[in-house]
mmCIF file of C-alpha atoms in Angstrom:
data_model
loop_
_atom_site.group_PDB
_atom_site.id
_atom_site.type_symbol
_atom_site.label_atom_id
_atom_site.label_comp_id
_atom_site.label_asym_id
_atom_site.label_seq_id
_atom_site.Cartn_x
_atom_site.Cartn_y
_atom_site.Cartn_z
ATOM 1 C CA UNK S 1 0.000 0.000 0.000
ATOM 2 C CA UNK S 2 1.239 3.500 -0.842
ATOM 3 C CA UNK S 3 1.907 5.605 2.199
ATOM 4 C CA UNK S 4 2.177 2.938 4.856
ATOM 5 C CA UNK S 5 5.212 1.667 6.652
ATOM 6 C CA UNK S 6 6.306 -1.937 7.040
ATOM 7 C CA UNK S 7 4.035 -4.188 9.107
ATOM 8 C CA UNK S 8 5.935 -5.772 11.975
ATOM 9 C CA UNK S 9 4.301 -7.969 14.595
ATOM 10 C CA UNK S 10 5.726 -7.866 18.127
ATOM 11 C CA UNK S 11 5.450 -11.389 19.473
ATOM 12 C CA UNK S 12 5.795 -12.349 23.119
ATOM 13 C CA UNK S 13 6.867 -15.941 23.833
ATOM 14 C CA UNK S 14 3.851 -17.748 25.241
ATOM 15 C CA UNK S 15 4.086 -20.275 28.110
ATOM 16 C CA UNK S 16 3.381 -23.029 25.586
ATOM 17 C CA UNK S 17 5.688 -23.125 22.571
ATOM 18 C CA UNK S 18 2.900 -24.310 20.271
ATOM 19 C CA UNK S 19 0.898 -21.172 21.108
ATOM 20 C CA UNK S 20 3.857 -18.974 20.120
ATOM 21 C CA UNK S 21 4.195 -20.755 16.784
ATOM 22 C CA UNK S 22 0.457 -20.551 16.120
ATOM 23 C CA UNK S 23 0.519 -16.808 16.827
ATOM 24 C CA UNK S 24 3.448 -16.362 14.432
ATOM 25 C CA UNK S 25 1.609 -18.229 11.705
ATOM 26 C CA UNK S 26 -1.517 -16.099 12.233
ATOM 27 C CA UNK S 27 0.592 -12.957 11.940
ATOM 28 C CA UNK S 28 2.070 -14.178 8.650
ATOM 29 C CA UNK S 29 -1.355 -15.108 7.309
ATOM 30 C CA UNK S 30 -2.661 -11.644 8.272
ATOM 31 C CA UNK S 31 -0.053 -9.953 6.098
ATOM 32 C CA UNK S 32 2.634 -8.982 8.593
ATOM 33 C CA UNK S 33 6.089 -8.801 7.050
ATOM 34 C CA UNK S 34 8.362 -9.463 10.038
ATOM 35 C CA UNK S 35 8.259 -10.688 13.628
ATOM 36 C CA UNK S 36 9.818 -8.783 16.516
ATOM 37 C CA UNK S 37 10.553 -11.408 19.161
ATOM 38 C CA UNK S 38 10.446 -9.922 22.661
ATOM 39 C CA UNK S 39 13.343 -11.295 24.685
ATOM 40 C CA UNK S 40 13.496 -8.697 27.465
ATOM 41 C CA UNK S 41 10.419 -9.665 29.482
ATOM 42 C CA UNK S 42 10.810 -13.285 30.628
ATOM 43 C CA UNK S 43 8.752 -12.508 33.740
ATOM 44 C CA UNK S 44 6.135 -9.928 34.622
ATOM 45 C CA UNK S 45 7.684 -6.991 36.404
ATOM 46 C CA UNK S 46 6.507 -5.758 39.784
ATOM 47 C CA UNK S 47 4.727 -2.525 38.891
ATOM 48 C CA UNK S 48 4.446 -0.740 42.192
ATOM 49 C CA UNK S 49 1.945 1.919 41.107
ATOM 50 C CA UNK S 50 -0.419 -0.746 39.779
ATOM 51 C CA UNK S 51 -0.111 -2.713 43.010
ATOM 52 C CA UNK S 52 -0.751 0.366 45.156
ATOM 53 C CA UNK S 53 -3.807 1.210 43.068
ATOM 54 C CA UNK S 54 -5.083 -2.365 43.349
ATOM 55 C CA UNK S 55 -5.424 -2.612 39.580
ATOM 56 C CA UNK S 56 -6.873 -5.826 38.186
ATOM 57 C CA UNK S 57 -8.725 -6.691 35.002
ATOM 58 C CA UNK S 58 -12.485 -7.050 35.486
ATOM 59 C CA UNK S 59 -13.869 -10.592 35.440
ATOM 60 C CA UNK S 60 -14.360 -11.907 31.938
ATOM 61 C CA UNK S 61 -11.811 -9.576 30.326
ATOM 62 C CA UNK S 62 -8.988 -11.402 28.577
ATOM 63 C CA UNK S 63 -6.781 -11.196 25.507
ATOM 64 C CA UNK S 64 -9.006 -11.929 22.527
ATOM 65 C CA UNK S 65 -6.193 -13.201 20.298
ATOM 66 C CA UNK S 66 -4.544 -15.513 22.819
ATOM 67 C CA UNK S 67 -5.654 -18.832 24.285
ATOM 68 C CA UNK S 68 -6.146 -18.954 28.068
ATOM 69 C CA UNK S 69 -2.782 -19.061 29.761
ATOM 70 C CA UNK S 70 -1.926 -22.123 31.842
ATOM 71 C CA UNK S 71 -1.895 -21.479 35.593
ATOM 72 C CA UNK S 72 1.325 -20.126 37.010
ATOM 73 C CA UNK S 73 3.235 -22.756 38.971
ATOM 74 C CA UNK S 74 3.436 -22.652 42.735
ATOM 75 C CA UNK S 75 7.047 -21.945 43.494
ATOM 76 C CA UNK S 76 8.468 -24.617 45.747
ATOM 77 C CA UNK S 77 11.928 -24.222 47.283
ATOM 78 C CA UNK S 78 13.292 -26.337 44.440
ATOM 79 C CA UNK S 79 11.756 -24.062 41.734
ATOM 80 C CA UNK S 80 12.467 -20.359 41.966
ATOM 81 C CA UNK S 81 11.204 -17.574 39.732
ATOM 82 C CA UNK S 82 14.709 -17.470 38.294
ATOM 83 C CA UNK S 83 14.359 -21.118 37.262
ATOM 84 C CA UNK S 84 10.995 -20.325 35.676
ATOM 85 C CA UNK S 85 12.445 -17.344 33.797
ATOM 86 C CA UNK S 86 15.408 -19.395 32.575
ATOM 87 C CA UNK S 87 13.082 -22.143 31.345
ATOM 88 C CA UNK S 88 11.139 -19.593 29.279
ATOM 89 C CA UNK S 89 14.077 -17.527 28.054
ATOM 90 C CA UNK S 90 14.480 -16.959 24.325
ATOM 91 C CA UNK S 91 17.113 -19.293 22.869
ATOM 92 C CA UNK S 92 18.833 -19.292 19.450
ATOM 93 C CA UNK S 93 16.733 -22.261 18.374
ATOM 94 C CA UNK S 94 13.553 -20.241 19.003
ATOM 95 C CA UNK S 95 14.639 -17.653 16.438
ATOM 96 C CA UNK S 96 15.380 -20.297 13.818
ATOM 97 C CA UNK S 97 12.121 -22.130 14.494
ATOM 98 C CA UNK S 98 9.976 -18.989 14.339
ATOM 99 C CA UNK S 99 11.553 -17.892 11.065
ATOM 100 C CA UNK S 100 11.149 -21.333 9.498
ATOM 101 C CA UNK S 101 7.596 -21.850 10.746
ATOM 102 C CA UNK S 102 6.274 -18.410 9.794
ATOM 103 C CA UNK S 103 8.389 -17.710 6.728
ATOM 104 C CA UNK S 104 9.077 -14.234 8.129
ATOM 105 C CA UNK S 105 12.310 -12.513 9.186
ATOM 106 C CA UNK S 106 12.714 -12.356 12.963
ATOM 107 C CA UNK S 107 14.184 -9.342 14.748
ATOM 108 C CA UNK S 108 15.124 -9.793 18.400
ATOM 109 C CA UNK S 109 14.064 -7.077 20.846
ATOM 110 C CA UNK S 110 15.688 -6.716 24.242
ATOM 111 C CA UNK S 111 19.393 -6.972 23.471
ATOM 112 C CA UNK S 112 21.437 -5.297 26.215
ATOM 113 C CA UNK S 113 24.751 -7.197 26.334
ATOM 114 C CA UNK S 114 27.348 -7.187 23.549
ATOM 115 C CA UNK S 115 28.221 -10.771 24.417
ATOM 116 C CA UNK S 116 24.892 -11.886 22.937
ATOM 117 C CA UNK S 117 25.443 -10.319 19.534
ATOM 118 C CA UNK S 118 27.423 -13.101 17.799
ATOM 119 C CA UNK S 119 24.986 -15.720 19.103
ATOM 120 C CA UNK S 120 21.995 -13.823 17.709
ATOM 121 C CA UNK S 121 23.668 -13.198 14.359
ATOM 122 C CA UNK S 122 24.526 -16.892 14.127
ATOM 123 C CA UNK S 123 20.942 -17.848 14.994
ATOM 124 C CA UNK S 124 19.681 -16.008 11.926
ATOM 125 C CA UNK S 125 18.212 -12.867 13.501
ATOM 126 C CA UNK S 126 17.210 -10.346 10.852
ATOM 127 C CA UNK S 127 17.913 -7.387 13.109
ATOM 128 C CA UNK S 128 18.512 -6.413 16.733
ATOM 129 C CA UNK S 129 16.594 -4.008 18.948
ATOM 130 C CA UNK S 130 18.360 -2.564 21.983
ATOM 131 C CA UNK S 131 15.604 -2.290 24.613
ATOM 132 C CA UNK S 132 15.013 -2.545 28.352
ATOM 133 C CA UNK S 133 11.225 -2.759 27.962
ATOM 134 C CA UNK S 134 10.824 0.882 28.890
ATOM 135 C CA UNK S 135 12.567 0.292 32.203
ATOM 136 C CA UNK S 136 9.342 -1.074 33.682
ATOM 137 C CA UNK S 137 9.787 -4.851 33.656
ATOM 138 C CA UNK S 138 13.197 -5.677 35.128
ATOM 139 C CA UNK S 139 14.587 -3.072 37.499
ATOM 140 C CA UNK S 140 18.274 -2.103 37.486
ATOM 141 C CA UNK S 141 18.530 -2.912 33.762
ATOM 142 C CA UNK S 142 20.980 -0.592 31.981
ATOM 143 C CA UNK S 143 19.704 2.398 30.066
ATOM 144 C CA UNK S 144 19.439 1.852 26.323
ATOM 145 C CA UNK S 145 21.753 4.823 25.696
ATOM 146 C CA UNK S 146 24.447 3.026 27.719
ATOM 147 C CA UNK S 147 24.003 -0.323 25.980
ATOM 148 C CA UNK S 148 23.559 0.943 22.413
ATOM 149 C CA UNK S 149 27.169 1.887 21.548
ATOM 150 C CA UNK S 150 28.470 -1.379 23.024
ATOM 151 C CA UNK S 151 26.014 -3.399 20.926
ATOM 152 C CA UNK S 152 26.828 -1.358 17.811
ATOM 153 C CA UNK S 153 30.549 -1.976 18.295
ATOM 154 C CA UNK S 154 30.008 -5.734 18.631
ATOM 155 C CA UNK S 155 27.578 -5.896 15.705
ATOM 156 C CA UNK S 156 29.851 -4.068 13.227
ATOM 157 C CA UNK S 157 27.034 -3.323 10.799
ATOM 158 C CA UNK S 158 26.167 -6.962 10.099
ATOM 159 C CA UNK S 159 22.456 -6.436 10.809
ATOM 160 C CA UNK S 160 20.067 -3.492 11.130
ATOM 161 C CA UNK S 161 20.258 -2.070 14.655
ATOM 162 C CA UNK S 162 17.304 -0.309 16.268
ATOM 163 C CA UNK S 163 16.771 1.123 19.722
ATOM 164 C CA UNK S 164 13.585 1.289 21.771
ATOM 165 C CA UNK S 165 13.061 3.303 24.932
ATOM 166 C CA UNK S 166 13.682 6.871 25.998
ATOM 167 C CA UNK S 167 12.804 8.485 22.647
ATOM 168 C CA UNK S 168 10.822 11.587 23.572
ATOM 169 C CA UNK S 169 12.025 14.309 21.208
ATOM 170 C CA UNK S 170 13.944 14.797 18.004
ATOM 171 C CA UNK S 171 17.281 15.248 19.749
ATOM 172 C CA UNK S 172 16.840 11.784 21.297
ATOM 173 C CA UNK S 173 16.614 10.368 17.766
ATOM 174 C CA UNK S 174 19.751 12.281 16.765
ATOM 175 C CA UNK S 175 21.647 10.927 19.779
ATOM 176 C CA UNK S 176 20.515 7.360 19.070
ATOM 177 C CA UNK S 177 21.762 7.594 15.485
ATOM 178 C CA UNK S 178 25.066 9.045 16.702
ATOM 179 C CA UNK S 179 25.437 6.140 19.149
ATOM 180 C CA UNK S 180 25.095 3.569 16.376
ATOM 181 C CA UNK S 181 21.390 2.959 15.737
ATOM 182 C CA UNK S 182 20.023 2.715 12.200
ATOM 183 C CA UNK S 183 16.526 3.687 13.378
ATOM 184 C CA UNK S 184 14.482 4.200 16.534
ATOM 185 C CA UNK S 185 11.196 2.773 17.765
ATOM 186 C CA UNK S 186 8.638 5.005 19.457
ATOM 187 C CA UNK S 187 6.390 3.540 22.132
ATOM 188 C CA UNK S 188 5.154 5.784 24.911
ATOM 189 C CA UNK S 189 4.836 9.016 22.874
ATOM 190 C CA UNK S 190 2.468 7.353 20.416
ATOM 191 C CA UNK S 191 0.358 5.967 23.270
ATOM 192 C CA UNK S 192 0.142 9.442 24.790
ATOM 193 C CA UNK S 193 -0.755 10.951 21.404
ATOM 194 C CA UNK S 194 -3.384 8.265 20.876
ATOM 195 C CA UNK S 195 -4.902 8.986 24.287
ATOM 196 C CA UNK S 196 -4.915 12.745 23.674
ATOM 197 C CA UNK S 197 -6.060 12.857 20.060
ATOM 198 C CA UNK S 198 -7.104 9.421 18.893
ATOM 199 C CA UNK S 199 -5.622 7.893 15.756
ATOM 200 C CA UNK S 200 -5.462 11.352 14.190
ATOM 201 C CA UNK S 201 -3.236 12.513 17.058
ATOM 202 C CA UNK S 202 -0.411 10.083 16.282
ATOM 203 C CA UNK S 203 0.479 11.529 12.867
ATOM 204 C CA UNK S 204 1.150 15.082 14.192
ATOM 205 C CA UNK S 205 3.271 13.602 16.979
ATOM 206 C CA UNK S 206 5.422 11.765 14.429
ATOM 207 C CA UNK S 207 5.716 14.897 12.278
ATOM 208 C CA UNK S 208 6.829 16.928 15.311
ATOM 209 C CA UNK S 209 9.360 14.252 16.233
ATOM 210 C CA UNK S 210 10.805 14.258 12.718
#
């Protein structure tokens, strides 16, 4: 279509691998052109403001495009949350399997350590996204501006490199490009623009950012 950007589908690994693959296939069938595999949220973060407010979804409200999630395990002394997170971490084989099953290129979002770069390149990633999930999932994660130049140095231009998080104004984009990014992703500003002006509010926000 003239005038639209590329269609990328951000995919979160589901507790059951078959559900992740089914979601990837649905995205491909719906016309998406790439998958962005989220690797930086292996567990749900403790969001203190939500807990203080007592936020919870009303009964009967659930994700319409996802099957019901299996119950979370009861953590015995022999099974910690760290064990659970490690068991559900994104592995190189997941990238290869998603790409083969869906027929789509797979970018990996959530890269923060340069030591992971060669592994991800070797696994067939189509691009890397430096991200800390907006700093709201795992506390004490490094800032994307700190991680970006280290990732860029390790990557050496072998794949497209994007950065997500902390982009609020045009100078943030300029800094990200100077630190090695090929492009930036915008999350929170578009949500704010959507809340303030609906779908028509997002386009002016992007024009102002540019």
